[in-house]
Amino acid sequence: MTFTSDYIQALLTFPFRDAKWKEKMLVGSLIAFASFMIPFIPQLLLMGYGVQMARRMVLENAEPHLPEWDDWGALLMDGLRVGLARFIYLLPVFVPLIFGYLGMFGFIFTGVVLEENGGMGREAVEFLTPLGFLVFFGCFSMTMILAIPLSIVMMAVSTHVAVKQEFTAAFRFSEWWPIFRGNLTQYILGFILLLGLALAASFALQIIYFTIILCCLLPFILAVYAYYATLVYEAMFAQIYREGVQKLASL
């Protein structure tokens, strides 16, 4: 698979080629909109929808095709399996961030206490406050360093869980690691492409935010974008995973 302009165009337009794409987009957007107010359930349903599409692409060697919004229980279970796997794989990202916040507030609080009760005066605050911020930014930098490789790995893990329909498949490294390693370049390029698309979407949403009329529609536009981005994300990494499986089989 090569990231040509034709491929990117096909990837970005496939959600509009389904015969019932308008009805499916309406349902998906309403679920995404509900996720702004209701925790977990709408997000899992939307994730499960993308998971079902990805699984069909891999198992049937098919082009991306929008599933029906019908089996809500299956959608919820698919979303729960993949969502929980993603959460566990991203847990290491939050560890340095938590330590960063604790360190920052700890140093600031200690400085204030020493100023008030320790007789050290303003110098304690002036010394410990910058030190607290330095600790926070150091931990934040470590978070960003961890986030990039873990996010790329998570793409292969997510598709593997989707295909196997087992949560424990996320931890069967001997199954998904050869697929990931054999197509590592494509995963990295896919991540870069996704990052670029996300930045472009963020820029467009910023423009909408500063317009008087469209600003009122921003929550609805965000809901449509959340549905659309889920489809593009799952489709691209299902194709990369499928290519990795095929490469492995040809060895």
GROMACS .gro file of C-alpha atoms in nm:
model
  251
    1MET     CA    1   0.000   0.000   0.000
    2THR     CA    2   0.136   0.341  -0.095
    3PHE     CA    3   0.009   0.672   0.033
    4THR     CA    4  -0.054   0.825  -0.307
    5SER     CA    5  -0.297   1.109  -0.374
    6ASP     CA    6  -0.540   0.857  -0.524
    7TYR     CA    7  -0.525   0.642  -0.211
    8ILE     CA    8  -0.579   0.939   0.020
    9GLN     CA    9  -0.870   1.059  -0.194
   10ALA     CA   10  -1.030   0.713  -0.186
   11LEU     CA   11  -0.977   0.691   0.191
   12LEU     CA   12  -1.134   1.030   0.258
   13THR     CA   13  -1.434   0.979   0.030
   14PHE     CA   14  -1.537   0.619   0.098
   15PRO     CA   15  -1.786   0.714   0.376
   16PHE     CA   16  -1.989   0.897   0.108
   17ARG     CA   17  -2.001   0.613  -0.144
   18ASP     CA   18  -2.242   0.389   0.048
   19ALA     CA   19  -2.597   0.382  -0.089
   20LYS     CA   20  -2.732   0.477   0.256
   21TRP     CA   21  -2.445   0.695   0.371
   22LYS     CA   22  -2.670   0.987   0.470
   23GLU     CA   23  -2.884   0.777   0.704
   24LYS     CA   24  -2.579   0.605   0.853
   25MET     CA   25  -2.397   0.934   0.900
   26LEU     CA   26  -2.703   1.083   1.070
   27VAL     CA   27  -2.720   0.796   1.320
   28GLY     CA   28  -2.344   0.803   1.378
   29SER     CA   29  -2.341   1.180   1.424
   30LEU     CA   30  -2.629   1.166   1.672
   31ILE     CA   31  -2.441   0.903   1.872
   32ALA     CA   32  -2.126   1.117   1.861
   33PHE     CA   33  -2.330   1.419   1.973
   34ALA     CA   34  -2.473   1.216   2.261
   35SER     CA   35  -2.117   1.135   2.369
   36PHE     CA   36  -2.070   1.503   2.458
   37MET     CA   37  -2.330   1.461   2.733
   38ILE     CA   38  -2.337   1.089   2.816
   39PRO     CA   39  -2.014   0.912   2.919
   40PHE     CA   40  -1.881   0.585   2.778
   41ILE     CA   41  -2.182   0.422   2.608
   42PRO     CA   42  -2.203   0.645   2.295
   43GLN     CA   43  -1.825   0.639   2.256
   44LEU     CA   44  -1.819   0.261   2.275
   45LEU     CA   45  -2.102   0.229   2.022
   46LEU     CA   46  -1.921   0.457   1.777
   47MET     CA   47  -1.594   0.272   1.831
   48GLY     CA   48  -1.769  -0.062   1.783
   49TYR     CA   49  -1.911   0.059   1.453
   50GLY     CA   50  -1.563   0.132   1.322
   51VAL     CA   51  -1.436  -0.198   1.462
   52GLN     CA   52  -1.699  -0.398   1.273
   53MET     CA   53  -1.605  -0.225   0.950
   54ALA     CA   54  -1.234  -0.293   1.011
   55ARG     CA   55  -1.294  -0.660   1.092
   56ARG     CA   56  -1.489  -0.715   0.770
   57MET     CA   57  -1.212  -0.548   0.568
   58VAL     CA   58  -0.947  -0.782   0.709
   59LEU     CA   59  -1.138  -1.110   0.719
   60GLU     CA   60  -1.310  -1.071   0.382
   61ASN     CA   61  -1.028  -0.880   0.210
   62ALA     CA   62  -1.292  -0.620   0.127
   63GLU     CA   63  -1.299  -0.250   0.059
   64PRO     CA   64  -1.425  -0.030   0.343
   65HIS     CA   65  -1.803  -0.055   0.366
   66LEU     CA   66  -2.033   0.106   0.622
   67PRO     CA   67  -2.206  -0.150   0.847
   68GLU     CA   68  -2.570  -0.125   0.942
   69TRP     CA   69  -2.672   0.033   1.269
   70ASP     CA   70  -2.869  -0.267   1.391
   71ASP     CA   71  -2.696  -0.502   1.637
   72TRP     CA   72  -2.641  -0.257   1.923
   73GLY     CA   73  -2.524  -0.523   2.167
   74ALA     CA   74  -2.251  -0.640   1.930
   75LEU     CA   75  -2.146  -0.279   1.864
   76LEU     CA   76  -2.117  -0.215   2.236
   77MET     CA   77  -1.912  -0.530   2.300
   78ASP     CA   78  -1.679  -0.461   2.007
   79GLY     CA   79  -1.625  -0.107   2.130
   80LEU     CA   80  -1.571  -0.222   2.488
   81ARG     CA   81  -1.305  -0.479   2.393
   82VAL     CA   82  -1.106  -0.241   2.176
   83GLY     CA   83  -1.158   0.060   2.403
   84LEU     CA   84  -1.032  -0.127   2.708
   85ALA     CA   85  -0.729  -0.256   2.518
   86ARG     CA   86  -0.643   0.097   2.403
   87PHE     CA   87  -0.682   0.232   2.756
   88ILE     CA   88  -0.445  -0.028   2.902
   89TYR     CA   89  -0.182   0.028   2.634
   90LEU     CA   90  -0.193   0.404   2.689
   91LEU     CA   91  -0.171   0.382   3.070
   92PRO     CA   92   0.210   0.433   3.069
   93VAL     CA   93   0.150   0.771   2.904
   94PHE     CA   94  -0.040   0.899   3.208
   95VAL     CA   95   0.217   0.792   3.470
   96PRO     CA   96   0.477   1.068   3.408
   97LEU     CA   97   0.197   1.321   3.359
   98ILE     CA   98   0.052   1.240   3.702
   99PHE     CA   99   0.397   1.264   3.861
  100GLY     CA  100   0.447   1.595   3.682
  101TYR     CA  101   0.131   1.746   3.827
  102LEU     CA  102   0.207   1.609   4.174
  103GLY     CA  103   0.562   1.741   4.158
  104MET     CA  104   0.457   2.086   4.038
  105PHE     CA  105   0.188   2.139   4.299
  106GLY     CA  106   0.405   1.976   4.565
  107PHE     CA  107   0.691   2.221   4.510
  108ILE     CA  108   0.456   2.521   4.492
  109PHE     CA  109   0.271   2.415   4.807
  110THR     CA  110   0.598   2.353   4.992
  111GLY     CA  111   0.721   2.699   4.894
  112VAL     CA  112   0.403   2.863   5.024
  113VAL     CA  113   0.421   2.669   5.352
  114LEU     CA  114   0.785   2.763   5.404
  115GLU     CA  115   0.707   3.126   5.331
  116GLU     CA  116   0.419   3.134   5.579
  117ASN     CA  117   0.553   2.912   5.856
  118GLY     CA  118   0.915   2.837   5.794
  119GLY     CA  119   1.052   3.188   5.811
  120MET     CA  120   1.223   3.157   5.474
  121GLY     CA  121   1.037   3.450   5.322
  122ARG     CA  122   0.957   3.510   4.959
  123GLU     CA  123   1.277   3.337   4.846
  124ALA     CA  124   1.124   2.993   4.908
  125VAL     CA  125   0.837   3.058   4.668
  126GLU     CA  126   1.064   3.216   4.408
  127PHE     CA  127   1.297   2.915   4.419
  128LEU     CA  128   1.050   2.625   4.445
  129THR     CA  129   0.780   2.750   4.204
  130PRO     CA  130   1.005   2.751   3.893
  131LEU     CA  131   1.144   2.417   4.008
  132GLY     CA  132   0.790   2.277   4.020
  133PHE     CA  133   0.718   2.397   3.668
  134LEU     CA  134   1.050   2.250   3.551
  135VAL     CA  135   0.950   1.910   3.692
  136PHE     CA  136   0.611   1.935   3.522
  137PHE     CA  137   0.753   2.021   3.180
  138GLY     CA  138   1.012   1.744   3.212
  139CYS     CA  139   0.741   1.489   3.288
  140PHE     CA  140   0.520   1.632   3.013
  141SER     CA  141   0.803   1.590   2.763
  142MET     CA  142   0.841   1.229   2.873
  143THR     CA  143   0.466   1.183   2.822
  144MET     CA  144   0.492   1.305   2.463
  145ILE     CA  145   0.792   1.079   2.398
  146LEU     CA  146   0.596   0.778   2.522
  147ALA     CA  147   0.271   0.875   2.352
  148ILE     CA  148   0.398   0.859   1.993
  149PRO     CA  149   0.535   0.501   1.985
  150LEU     CA  150   0.254   0.368   2.203
  151SER     CA  151  -0.006   0.528   1.976
  152ILE     CA  152   0.150   0.362   1.672
  153VAL     CA  153   0.164   0.023   1.845
  154MET     CA  154  -0.194   0.065   1.963
  155MET     CA  155  -0.312   0.084   1.602
  156ALA     CA  156  -0.199  -0.273   1.535
  157VAL     CA  157  -0.328  -0.396   1.870
  158SER     CA  158  -0.673  -0.241   1.812
  159THR     CA  159  -0.719  -0.407   1.475
  160HIS     CA  160  -0.593  -0.739   1.610
  161VAL     CA  161  -0.850  -0.730   1.891
  162ALA     CA  162  -1.117  -0.634   1.637
  163VAL     CA  163  -1.031  -0.926   1.410
  164LYS     CA  164  -0.998  -1.188   1.686
  165GLN     CA  165  -1.300  -1.057   1.881
  166GLU     CA  166  -1.113  -1.132   2.203
  167PHE     CA  167  -0.988  -0.879   2.456
  168THR     CA  168  -0.698  -1.108   2.550
  169ALA     CA  169  -0.574  -1.093   2.190
  170ALA     CA  170  -0.426  -0.754   2.279
  171PHE     CA  171  -0.170  -0.931   2.498
  172ARG     CA  172  -0.085  -1.220   2.267
  173PHE     CA  173   0.227  -1.045   2.143
  174SER     CA  174   0.344  -1.339   1.934
  175GLU     CA  175   0.035  -1.294   1.714
  176TRP     CA  176   0.026  -0.921   1.644
  177TRP     CA  177   0.392  -0.821   1.684
  178PRO     CA  178   0.515  -0.990   1.360
  179ILE     CA  179   0.231  -0.819   1.171
  180PHE     CA  180   0.324  -0.483   1.320
  181ARG     CA  181   0.699  -0.526   1.270
  182GLY     CA  182   0.659  -0.645   0.912
  183ASN     CA  183   0.463  -0.335   0.816
  184LEU     CA  184   0.618  -0.083   1.055
  185THR     CA  185   0.688   0.176   0.785
  186GLN     CA  186   0.324   0.182   0.679
  187TYR     CA  187   0.211   0.223   1.040
  188ILE     CA  188   0.444   0.520   1.086
  189LEU     CA  189   0.332   0.679   0.759
  190GLY     CA  190  -0.030   0.618   0.854
  191PHE     CA  191   0.025   0.787   1.189
  192ILE     CA  192   0.185   1.087   1.018
  193LEU     CA  193  -0.104   1.108   0.772
  194LEU     CA  194  -0.357   1.093   1.054
  195LEU     CA  195  -0.169   1.362   1.242
  196GLY     CA  196  -0.171   1.586   0.935
  197LEU     CA  197  -0.542   1.532   0.879
  198ALA     CA  198  -0.612   1.606   1.246
  199LEU     CA  199  -0.415   1.930   1.228
  200ALA     CA  200  -0.601   2.034   0.913
  201ALA     CA  201  -0.935   1.956   1.077
  202SER     CA  202  -0.831   2.147   1.390
  203PHE     CA  203  -0.743   2.450   1.179
  204ALA     CA  204  -1.079   2.435   0.999
  205LEU     CA  205  -1.266   2.402   1.329
  206GLN     CA  206  -1.080   2.705   1.465
  207ILE     CA  207  -1.200   2.909   1.168
  208ILE     CA  208  -1.557   2.791   1.227
  209TYR     CA  209  -1.527   2.879   1.596
  210PHE     CA  210  -1.448   3.242   1.515
  211THR     CA  211  -1.740   3.287   1.275
  212ILE     CA  212  -2.059   3.425   1.425
  213ILE     CA  213  -2.308   3.204   1.241
  214LEU     CA  214  -2.119   2.874   1.215
  215CYS     CA  215  -2.000   2.899   1.576
  216CYS     CA  216  -2.351   2.803   1.691
  217LEU     CA  217  -2.331   2.488   1.479
  218LEU     CA  218  -1.989   2.383   1.610
  219PRO     CA  219  -2.115   2.104   1.843
  220PHE     CA  220  -2.304   1.944   1.553
  221ILE     CA  221  -2.006   1.984   1.319
  222LEU     CA  222  -1.783   1.822   1.582
  223ALA     CA  223  -2.025   1.530   1.607
  224VAL     CA  224  -2.016   1.472   1.231
  225TYR     CA  225  -1.638   1.498   1.237
  226ALA     CA  226  -1.609   1.245   1.522
  227TYR     CA  227  -1.813   0.992   1.323
  228TYR     CA  228  -1.621   1.058   1.001
  229ALA     CA  229  -1.278   1.049   1.168
  230THR     CA  230  -1.360   0.715   1.331
  231LEU     CA  231  -1.432   0.562   0.992
  232VAL     CA  232  -1.118   0.699   0.828
  233TYR     CA  233  -0.899   0.591   1.121
  234GLU     CA  234  -1.032   0.236   1.136
  235ALA     CA  235  -1.030   0.189   0.757
  236MET     CA  236  -0.672   0.300   0.711
  237PHE     CA  237  -0.529   0.083   0.987
  238ALA     CA  238  -0.739  -0.215   0.885
  239GLN     CA  239  -0.579  -0.190   0.540
  240ILE     CA  240  -0.230  -0.163   0.692
  241TYR     CA  241  -0.297  -0.459   0.923
  242ARG     CA  242  -0.433  -0.667   0.634
  243GLU     CA  243  -0.124  -0.589   0.429
  244GLY     CA  244   0.094  -0.695   0.722
  245VAL     CA  245  -0.093  -1.027   0.748
  246GLN     CA  246  -0.045  -1.086   0.376
  247LYS     CA  247   0.327  -1.008   0.396
  248LEU     CA  248   0.366  -1.248   0.686
  249ALA     CA  249   0.181  -1.523   0.498
  250SER     CA  250   0.407  -1.484   0.195
  251LEU     CA  251   0.727  -1.545   0.391
   0.00000   0.00000   0.00000
